[in-house]
Coordinates of C-alpha atoms in Angstrom, one line a residue:
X17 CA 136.9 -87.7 -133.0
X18 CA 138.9 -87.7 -129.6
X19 CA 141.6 -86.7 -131.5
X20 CA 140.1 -83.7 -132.6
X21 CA 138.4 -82.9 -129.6
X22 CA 142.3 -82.8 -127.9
X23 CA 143.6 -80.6 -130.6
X24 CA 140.4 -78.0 -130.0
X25 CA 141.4 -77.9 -126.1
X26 CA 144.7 -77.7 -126.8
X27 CA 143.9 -74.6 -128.9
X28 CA 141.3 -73.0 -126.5
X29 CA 144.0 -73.7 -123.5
X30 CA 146.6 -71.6 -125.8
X31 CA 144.3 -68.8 -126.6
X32 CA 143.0 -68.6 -122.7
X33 CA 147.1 -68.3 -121.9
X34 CA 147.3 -65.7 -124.4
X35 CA 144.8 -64.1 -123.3
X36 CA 145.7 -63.9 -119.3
X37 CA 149.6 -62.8 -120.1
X38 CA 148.2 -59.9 -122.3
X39 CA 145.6 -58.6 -119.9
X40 CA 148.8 -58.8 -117.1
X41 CA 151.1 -57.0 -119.1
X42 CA 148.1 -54.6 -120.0
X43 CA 147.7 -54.1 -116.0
X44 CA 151.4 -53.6 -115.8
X45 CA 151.8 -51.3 -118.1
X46 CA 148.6 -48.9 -117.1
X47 CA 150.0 -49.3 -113.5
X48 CA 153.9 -48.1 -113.8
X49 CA 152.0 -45.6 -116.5
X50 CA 150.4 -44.5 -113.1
X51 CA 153.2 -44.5 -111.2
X52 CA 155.3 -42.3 -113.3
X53 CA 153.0 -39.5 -113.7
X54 CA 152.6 -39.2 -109.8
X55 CA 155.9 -38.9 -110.1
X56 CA 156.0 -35.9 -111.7
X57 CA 152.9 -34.2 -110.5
X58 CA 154.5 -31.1 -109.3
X59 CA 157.3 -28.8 -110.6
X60 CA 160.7 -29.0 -108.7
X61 CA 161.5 -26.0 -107.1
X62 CA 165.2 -24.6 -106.3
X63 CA 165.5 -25.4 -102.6
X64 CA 168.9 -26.3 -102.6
X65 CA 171.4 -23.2 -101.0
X66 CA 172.6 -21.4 -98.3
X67 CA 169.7 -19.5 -96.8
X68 CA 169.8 -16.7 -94.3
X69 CA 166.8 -15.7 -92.3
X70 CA 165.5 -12.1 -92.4
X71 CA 163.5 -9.9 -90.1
X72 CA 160.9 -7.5 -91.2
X73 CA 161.8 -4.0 -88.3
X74 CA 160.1 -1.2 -88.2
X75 CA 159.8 2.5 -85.9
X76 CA 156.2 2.2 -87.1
X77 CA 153.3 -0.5 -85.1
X78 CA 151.2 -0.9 -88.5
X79 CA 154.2 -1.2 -90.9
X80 CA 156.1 -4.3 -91.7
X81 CA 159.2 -2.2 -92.5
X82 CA 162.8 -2.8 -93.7
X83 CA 163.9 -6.6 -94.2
X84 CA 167.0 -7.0 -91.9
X85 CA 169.0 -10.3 -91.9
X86 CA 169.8 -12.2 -88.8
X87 CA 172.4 -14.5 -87.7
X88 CA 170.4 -17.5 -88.3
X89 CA 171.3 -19.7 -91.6
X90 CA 169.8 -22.9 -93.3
X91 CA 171.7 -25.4 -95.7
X92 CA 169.4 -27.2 -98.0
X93 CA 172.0 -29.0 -99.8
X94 CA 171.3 -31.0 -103.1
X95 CA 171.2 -34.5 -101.1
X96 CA 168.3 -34.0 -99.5
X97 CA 170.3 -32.8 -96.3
X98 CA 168.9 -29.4 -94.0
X99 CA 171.5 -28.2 -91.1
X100 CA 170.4 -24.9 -89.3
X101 CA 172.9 -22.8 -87.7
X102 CA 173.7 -19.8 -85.8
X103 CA 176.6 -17.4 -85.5
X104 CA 177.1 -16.5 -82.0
X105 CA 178.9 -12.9 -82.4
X106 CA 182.2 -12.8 -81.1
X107 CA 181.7 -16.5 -80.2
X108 CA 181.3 -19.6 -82.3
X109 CA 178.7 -20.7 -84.6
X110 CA 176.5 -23.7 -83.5
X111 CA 174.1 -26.3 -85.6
X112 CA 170.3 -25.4 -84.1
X113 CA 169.0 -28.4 -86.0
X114 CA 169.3 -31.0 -89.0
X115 CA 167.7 -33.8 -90.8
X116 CA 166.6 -34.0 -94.8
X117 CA 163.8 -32.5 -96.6
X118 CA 162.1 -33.5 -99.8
X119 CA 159.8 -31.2 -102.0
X120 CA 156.1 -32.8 -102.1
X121 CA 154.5 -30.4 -104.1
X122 CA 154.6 -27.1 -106.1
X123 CA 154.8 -25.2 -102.8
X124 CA 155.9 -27.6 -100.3
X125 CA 158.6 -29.3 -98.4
X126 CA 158.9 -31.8 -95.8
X127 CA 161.4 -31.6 -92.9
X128 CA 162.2 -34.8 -91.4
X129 CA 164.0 -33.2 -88.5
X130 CA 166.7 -35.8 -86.6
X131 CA 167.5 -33.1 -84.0
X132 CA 166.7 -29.4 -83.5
X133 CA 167.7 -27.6 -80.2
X134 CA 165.5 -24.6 -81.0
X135 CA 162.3 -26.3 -81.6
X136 CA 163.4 -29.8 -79.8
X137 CA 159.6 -30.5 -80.0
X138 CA 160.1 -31.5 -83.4
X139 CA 162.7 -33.6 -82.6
X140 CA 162.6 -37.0 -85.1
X141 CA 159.3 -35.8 -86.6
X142 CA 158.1 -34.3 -90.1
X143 CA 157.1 -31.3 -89.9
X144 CA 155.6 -29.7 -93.5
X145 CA 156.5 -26.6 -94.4
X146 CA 154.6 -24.5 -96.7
X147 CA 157.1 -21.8 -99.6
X148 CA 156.6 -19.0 -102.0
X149 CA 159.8 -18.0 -103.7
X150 CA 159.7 -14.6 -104.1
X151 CA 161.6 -11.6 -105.9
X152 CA 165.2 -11.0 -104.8
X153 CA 166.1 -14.1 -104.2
X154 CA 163.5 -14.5 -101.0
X155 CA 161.8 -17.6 -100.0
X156 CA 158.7 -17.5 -97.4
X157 CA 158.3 -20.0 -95.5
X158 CA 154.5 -21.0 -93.3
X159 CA 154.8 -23.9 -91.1
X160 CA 152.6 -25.3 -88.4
X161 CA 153.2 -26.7 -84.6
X162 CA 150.4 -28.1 -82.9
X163 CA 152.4 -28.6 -79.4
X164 CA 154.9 -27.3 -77.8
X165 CA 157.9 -29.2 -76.0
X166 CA 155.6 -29.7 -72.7
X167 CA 152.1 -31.0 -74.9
X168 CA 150.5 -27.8 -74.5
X169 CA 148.6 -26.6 -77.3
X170 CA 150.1 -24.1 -79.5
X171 CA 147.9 -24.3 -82.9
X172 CA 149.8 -21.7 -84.5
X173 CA 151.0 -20.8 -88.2
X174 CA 154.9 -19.4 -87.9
X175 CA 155.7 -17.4 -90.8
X176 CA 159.7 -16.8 -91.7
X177 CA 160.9 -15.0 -94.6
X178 CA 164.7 -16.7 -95.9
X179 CA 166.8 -14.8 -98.6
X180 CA 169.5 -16.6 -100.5
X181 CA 173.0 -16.0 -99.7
X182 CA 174.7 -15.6 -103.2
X183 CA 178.4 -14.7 -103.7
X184 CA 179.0 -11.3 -104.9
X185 CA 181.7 -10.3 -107.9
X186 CA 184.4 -9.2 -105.4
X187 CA 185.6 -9.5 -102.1
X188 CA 184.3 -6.9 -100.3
X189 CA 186.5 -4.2 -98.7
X190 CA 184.7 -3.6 -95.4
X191 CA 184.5 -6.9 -94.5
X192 CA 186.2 -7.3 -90.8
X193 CA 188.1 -10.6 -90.2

């Protein structure tokens, strides 16, 4: 009888074993099963490029205008790398800022800026920036800053508008150098 009594606990200890290494690997698999489809909860946009900012002018108060491109350009590269820069007329062209973004959802990006001489407030901070790509190869851009560089309270939306700078067919003719 002790006999058989071993064998039956030998047999419950077996199926108890069985039964803990499935429920783990059941746990493991619904967790990476999580993990990969937060993953790939939003659609990747095409940040990566050479962007120029733009300025909406206008003659009229009420009326946005024509869109006018500045002097002002951002790199996203494919990396995950930003650089901002600016071309001094006449003069050099300086980096204003850099760091490395990463999309976090359909219509957002992160900045995690290193150093920015224009906005030094957000040196070595994330700052979110809300985009809508648009027609013509436009982006718009919505970001917030709470403070500016002295702590005062700013509170305020900025809105830019970026269009992508694309290489044309030819060289053009009227371009000084």
């Amino acid at each position: 009888m002790t006999v058989r009594c071993l064998y039956v606990n030998q047999i419950y200890t077996n199926m108890k074993k069985k039964y803990f290494i499935t429920m783990l690997a059941a746990v493991l698999l619904a967790v990476t099963g999580a993990a990969a489809q937060k993953k790939a909860s939003f659609k990747p946009a095409d940040l990566k490029g050479i962007w120029q900012l733009c300025h909406y002018v206008s003659e009229i108060p009420d009326v946005p205008g024509a869109l006018k491109p500045s002097n002002t350009f951002k790199v996203l590269s494919d990396d995950g790398r930003i650089v901002n820069f600016t071309l001094i007329p006449g003069k050099d062209a300086i980096i204003t800022g850099y760091g490395t973004y990463i999309q976090l959802t359909d219509n957002s990006y992160r900045e995690s800026i290193e150093k920015n001489i224009h906005l030094p407030m957000l040196d070595n901070k994330d700052n979110v920036l809300e985009f809508e790509m648009g027609e013509g190869g436009l982006m718009h851009l919505k970001y917030f800053i709470s403070k500016d560089l002295n702590g005062n309270e700013l509170n305020c939306w900025y809105h830019e508008t970026w269009k992508r700078v694309t290489m044309p067919p030819v060289f053009p003719e009227d371009i000084v150098r």
